[in-house]
mmCIF file of C-alpha atoms in Angstrom:
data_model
loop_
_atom_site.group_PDB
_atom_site.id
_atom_site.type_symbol
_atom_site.label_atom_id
_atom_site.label_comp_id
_atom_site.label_asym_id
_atom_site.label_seq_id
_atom_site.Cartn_x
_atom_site.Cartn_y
_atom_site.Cartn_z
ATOM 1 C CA UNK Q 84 0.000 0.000 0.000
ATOM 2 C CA UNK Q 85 1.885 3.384 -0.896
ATOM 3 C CA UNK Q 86 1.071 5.933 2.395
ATOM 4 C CA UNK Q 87 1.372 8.880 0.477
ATOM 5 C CA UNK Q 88 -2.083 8.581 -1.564
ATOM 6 C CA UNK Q 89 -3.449 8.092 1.400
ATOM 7 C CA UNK Q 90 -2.628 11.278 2.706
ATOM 8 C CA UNK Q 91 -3.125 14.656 1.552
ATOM 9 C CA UNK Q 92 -1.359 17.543 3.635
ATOM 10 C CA UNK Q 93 -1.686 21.411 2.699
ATOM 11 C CA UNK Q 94 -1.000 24.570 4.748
ATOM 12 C CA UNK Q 95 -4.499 26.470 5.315
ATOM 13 C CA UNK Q 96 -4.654 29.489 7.838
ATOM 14 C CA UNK Q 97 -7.551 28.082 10.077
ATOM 15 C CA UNK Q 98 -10.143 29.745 12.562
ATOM 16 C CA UNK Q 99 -11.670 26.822 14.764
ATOM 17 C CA UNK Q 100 -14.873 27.806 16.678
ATOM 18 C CA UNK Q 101 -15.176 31.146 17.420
ATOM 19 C CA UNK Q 102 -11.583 32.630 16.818
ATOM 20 C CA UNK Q 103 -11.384 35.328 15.155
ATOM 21 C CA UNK Q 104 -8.195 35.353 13.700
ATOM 22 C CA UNK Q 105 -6.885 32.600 11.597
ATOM 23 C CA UNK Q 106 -3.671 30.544 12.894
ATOM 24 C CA UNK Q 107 -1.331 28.548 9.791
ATOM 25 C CA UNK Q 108 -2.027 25.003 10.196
ATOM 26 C CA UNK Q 109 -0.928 22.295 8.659
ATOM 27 C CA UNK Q 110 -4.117 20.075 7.431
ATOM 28 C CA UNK Q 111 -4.369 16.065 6.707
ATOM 29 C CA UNK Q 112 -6.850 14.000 4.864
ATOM 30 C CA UNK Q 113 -6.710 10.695 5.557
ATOM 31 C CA UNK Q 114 -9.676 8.002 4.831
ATOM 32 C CA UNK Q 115 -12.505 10.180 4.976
ATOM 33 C CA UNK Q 116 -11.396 12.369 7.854
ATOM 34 C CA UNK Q 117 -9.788 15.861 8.513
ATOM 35 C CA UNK Q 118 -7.084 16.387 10.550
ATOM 36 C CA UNK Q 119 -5.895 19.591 11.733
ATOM 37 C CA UNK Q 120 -2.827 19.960 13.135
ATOM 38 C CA UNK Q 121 0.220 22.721 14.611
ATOM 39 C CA UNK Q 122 3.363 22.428 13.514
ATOM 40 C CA UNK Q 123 5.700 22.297 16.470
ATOM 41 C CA UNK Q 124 9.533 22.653 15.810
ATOM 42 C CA UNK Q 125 12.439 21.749 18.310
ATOM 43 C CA UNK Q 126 16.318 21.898 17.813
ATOM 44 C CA UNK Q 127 16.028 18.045 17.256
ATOM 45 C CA UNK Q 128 12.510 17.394 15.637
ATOM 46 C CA UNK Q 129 8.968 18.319 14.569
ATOM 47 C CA UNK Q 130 5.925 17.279 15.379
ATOM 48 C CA UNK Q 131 2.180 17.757 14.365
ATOM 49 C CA UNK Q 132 -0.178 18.040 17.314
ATOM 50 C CA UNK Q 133 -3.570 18.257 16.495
ATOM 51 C CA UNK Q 134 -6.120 20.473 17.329
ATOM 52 C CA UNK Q 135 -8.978 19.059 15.653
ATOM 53 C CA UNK Q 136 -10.082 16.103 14.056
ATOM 54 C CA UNK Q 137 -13.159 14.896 12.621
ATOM 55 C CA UNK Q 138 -15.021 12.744 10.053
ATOM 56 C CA UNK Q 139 -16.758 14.029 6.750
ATOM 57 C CA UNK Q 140 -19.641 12.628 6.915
ATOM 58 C CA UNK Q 141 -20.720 14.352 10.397
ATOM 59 C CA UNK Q 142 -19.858 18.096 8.925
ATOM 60 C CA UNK Q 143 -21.574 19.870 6.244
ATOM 61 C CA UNK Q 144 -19.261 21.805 4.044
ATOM 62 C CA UNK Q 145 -20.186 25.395 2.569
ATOM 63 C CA UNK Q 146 -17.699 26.511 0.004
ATOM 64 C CA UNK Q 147 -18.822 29.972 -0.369
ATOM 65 C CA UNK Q 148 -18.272 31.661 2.238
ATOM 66 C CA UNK Q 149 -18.381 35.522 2.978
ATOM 67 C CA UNK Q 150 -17.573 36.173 -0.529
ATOM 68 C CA UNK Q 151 -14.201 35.107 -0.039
ATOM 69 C CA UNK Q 152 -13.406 32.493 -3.344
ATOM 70 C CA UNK Q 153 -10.180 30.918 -1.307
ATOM 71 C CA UNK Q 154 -12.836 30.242 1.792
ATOM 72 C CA UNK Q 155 -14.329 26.758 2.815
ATOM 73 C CA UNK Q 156 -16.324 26.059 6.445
ATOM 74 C CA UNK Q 157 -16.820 22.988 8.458
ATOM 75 C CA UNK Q 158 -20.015 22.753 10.712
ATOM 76 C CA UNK Q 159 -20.412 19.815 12.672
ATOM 77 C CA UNK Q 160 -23.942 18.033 12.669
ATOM 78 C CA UNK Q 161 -23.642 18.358 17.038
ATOM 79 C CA UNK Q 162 -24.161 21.720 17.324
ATOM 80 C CA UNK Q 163 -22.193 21.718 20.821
ATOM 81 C CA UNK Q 164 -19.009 20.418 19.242
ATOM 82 C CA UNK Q 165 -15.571 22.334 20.266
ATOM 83 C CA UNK Q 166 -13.901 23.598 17.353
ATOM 84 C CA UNK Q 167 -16.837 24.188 15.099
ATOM 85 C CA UNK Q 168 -17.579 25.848 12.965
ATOM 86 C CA UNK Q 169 -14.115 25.320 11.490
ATOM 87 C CA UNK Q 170 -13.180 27.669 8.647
ATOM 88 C CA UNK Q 171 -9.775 26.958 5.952
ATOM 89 C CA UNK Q 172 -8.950 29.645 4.082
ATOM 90 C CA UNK Q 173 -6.654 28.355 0.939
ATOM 91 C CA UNK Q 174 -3.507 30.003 -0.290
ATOM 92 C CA UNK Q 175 -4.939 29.909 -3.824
ATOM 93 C CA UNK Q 176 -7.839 28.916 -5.939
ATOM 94 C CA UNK Q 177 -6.058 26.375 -7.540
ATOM 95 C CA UNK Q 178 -5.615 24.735 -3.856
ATOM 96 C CA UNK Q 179 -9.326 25.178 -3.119
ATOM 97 C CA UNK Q 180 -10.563 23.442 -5.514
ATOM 98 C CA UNK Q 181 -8.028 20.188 -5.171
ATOM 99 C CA UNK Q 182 -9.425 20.049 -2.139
ATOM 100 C CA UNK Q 183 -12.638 20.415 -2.683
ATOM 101 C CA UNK Q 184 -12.268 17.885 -5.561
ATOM 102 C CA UNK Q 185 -10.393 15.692 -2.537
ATOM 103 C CA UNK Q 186 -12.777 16.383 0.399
ATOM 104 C CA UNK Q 187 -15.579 15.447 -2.228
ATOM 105 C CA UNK Q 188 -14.316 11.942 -3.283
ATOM 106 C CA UNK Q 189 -13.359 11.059 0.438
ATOM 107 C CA UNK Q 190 -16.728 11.861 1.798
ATOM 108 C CA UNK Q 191 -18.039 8.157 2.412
ATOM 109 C CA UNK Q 192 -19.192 6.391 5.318
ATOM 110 C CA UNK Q 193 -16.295 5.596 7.729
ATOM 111 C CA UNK Q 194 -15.711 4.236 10.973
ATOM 112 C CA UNK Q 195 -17.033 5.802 14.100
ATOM 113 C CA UNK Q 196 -16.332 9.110 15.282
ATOM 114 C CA UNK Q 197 -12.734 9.994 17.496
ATOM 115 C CA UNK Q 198 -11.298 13.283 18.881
ATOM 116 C CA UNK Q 199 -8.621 13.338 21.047
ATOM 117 C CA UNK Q 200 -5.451 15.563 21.163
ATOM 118 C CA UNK Q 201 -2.169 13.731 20.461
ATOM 119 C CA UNK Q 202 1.330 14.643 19.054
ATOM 120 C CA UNK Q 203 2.648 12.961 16.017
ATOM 121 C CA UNK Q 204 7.142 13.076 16.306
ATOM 122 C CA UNK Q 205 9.334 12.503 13.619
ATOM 123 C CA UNK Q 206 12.545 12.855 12.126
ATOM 124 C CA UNK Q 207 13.538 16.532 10.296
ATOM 125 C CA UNK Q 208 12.801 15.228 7.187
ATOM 126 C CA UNK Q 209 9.667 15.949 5.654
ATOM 127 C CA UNK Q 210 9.440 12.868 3.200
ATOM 128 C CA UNK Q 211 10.157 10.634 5.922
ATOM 129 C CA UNK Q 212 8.356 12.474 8.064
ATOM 130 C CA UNK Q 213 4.556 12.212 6.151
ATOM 131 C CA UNK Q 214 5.210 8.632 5.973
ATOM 132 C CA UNK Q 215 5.400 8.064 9.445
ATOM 133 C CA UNK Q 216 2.188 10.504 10.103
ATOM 134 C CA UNK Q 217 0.369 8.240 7.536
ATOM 135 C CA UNK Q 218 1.603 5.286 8.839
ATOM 136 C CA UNK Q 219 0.518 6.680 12.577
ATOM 137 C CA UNK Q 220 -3.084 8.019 11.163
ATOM 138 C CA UNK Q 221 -4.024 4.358 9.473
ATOM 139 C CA UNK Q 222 -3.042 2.543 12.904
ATOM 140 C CA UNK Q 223 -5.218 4.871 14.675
ATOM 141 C CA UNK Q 224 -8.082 4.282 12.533
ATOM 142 C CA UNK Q 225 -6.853 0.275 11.610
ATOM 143 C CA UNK Q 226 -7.462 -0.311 15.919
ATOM 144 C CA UNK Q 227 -10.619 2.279 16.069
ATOM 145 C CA UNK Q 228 -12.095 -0.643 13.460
ATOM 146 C CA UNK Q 229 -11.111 -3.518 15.202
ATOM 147 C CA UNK Q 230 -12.149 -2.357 18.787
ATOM 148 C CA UNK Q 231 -15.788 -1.509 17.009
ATOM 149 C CA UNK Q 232 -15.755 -5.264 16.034
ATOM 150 C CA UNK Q 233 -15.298 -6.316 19.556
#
């Protein structure tokens, strides 16, 4: 199985909830769910901790937003969840609409819902480096599936 189909990471700047300003975060799609994470840099590593995480099929997504073409927005179907709504703003119109093209095609029904904060570490190198996030995203959900089966 090659990893890096599986995921699809892009810079967005991101308001989650009620923030006004946006914050530059680094944003995974991986098997029907979005992952948004911080980039956090040490002399000796990065990581990705994420700040939000959720599945496609429990948001509704409005890509025009505001009036602003480089604008898409996340609201969850629990109107009480943290986080939400969760706006991306894209670097370019050429970025939108890969994602929106990506965000489309990945919208199917997928294992249960998760959130939980965690840190993703990894070496320097950023090739390596989205390998072993991929790798660490399909275990997650890989063991989410089996414990439903329990």
């Amino acid at each position: 199985m090659d990893l890096s189909k599986k995921v699809k990471p892009e810079v967005f700047d991101v308001c989650e909830g009620h923030e006004v300003s946006a914050s530059e975060r680094y944003v995974f799609l991986f098997k029907g769910r979005v992952f948004v994470t911080e980039k956090r840099l040490t002399s000796d590593k990065e990581s990705y901790h994420v700040t939000n995480l959720f599945r496609l099929q429990d948001v509704d997504l409005i890509d025009t937003v505001d009036g602003d073409p480089l604008k898409v927005v996340f609201k969850s179907h629990k109107k009480t969840r943290p986080g939400f709504p969760l706006s991306l703003r894209a670097r370019s119109p050429e970025q939108k609409a890969a994602w929106l093209k990506e965000l489309t095609t990945a919208n199917q029904g997928m294992a249960t819902d998760f959130y939980f904060p965690f840190t993703l570490c990894f070496s320097d190198n950023l090739n390596v480096g989205l390998y072993k996030i991929a790798f660490a995203l399909f275990m997650i959900v890989e063991l989410q599936n089996l414990m439903e089966g329990l």
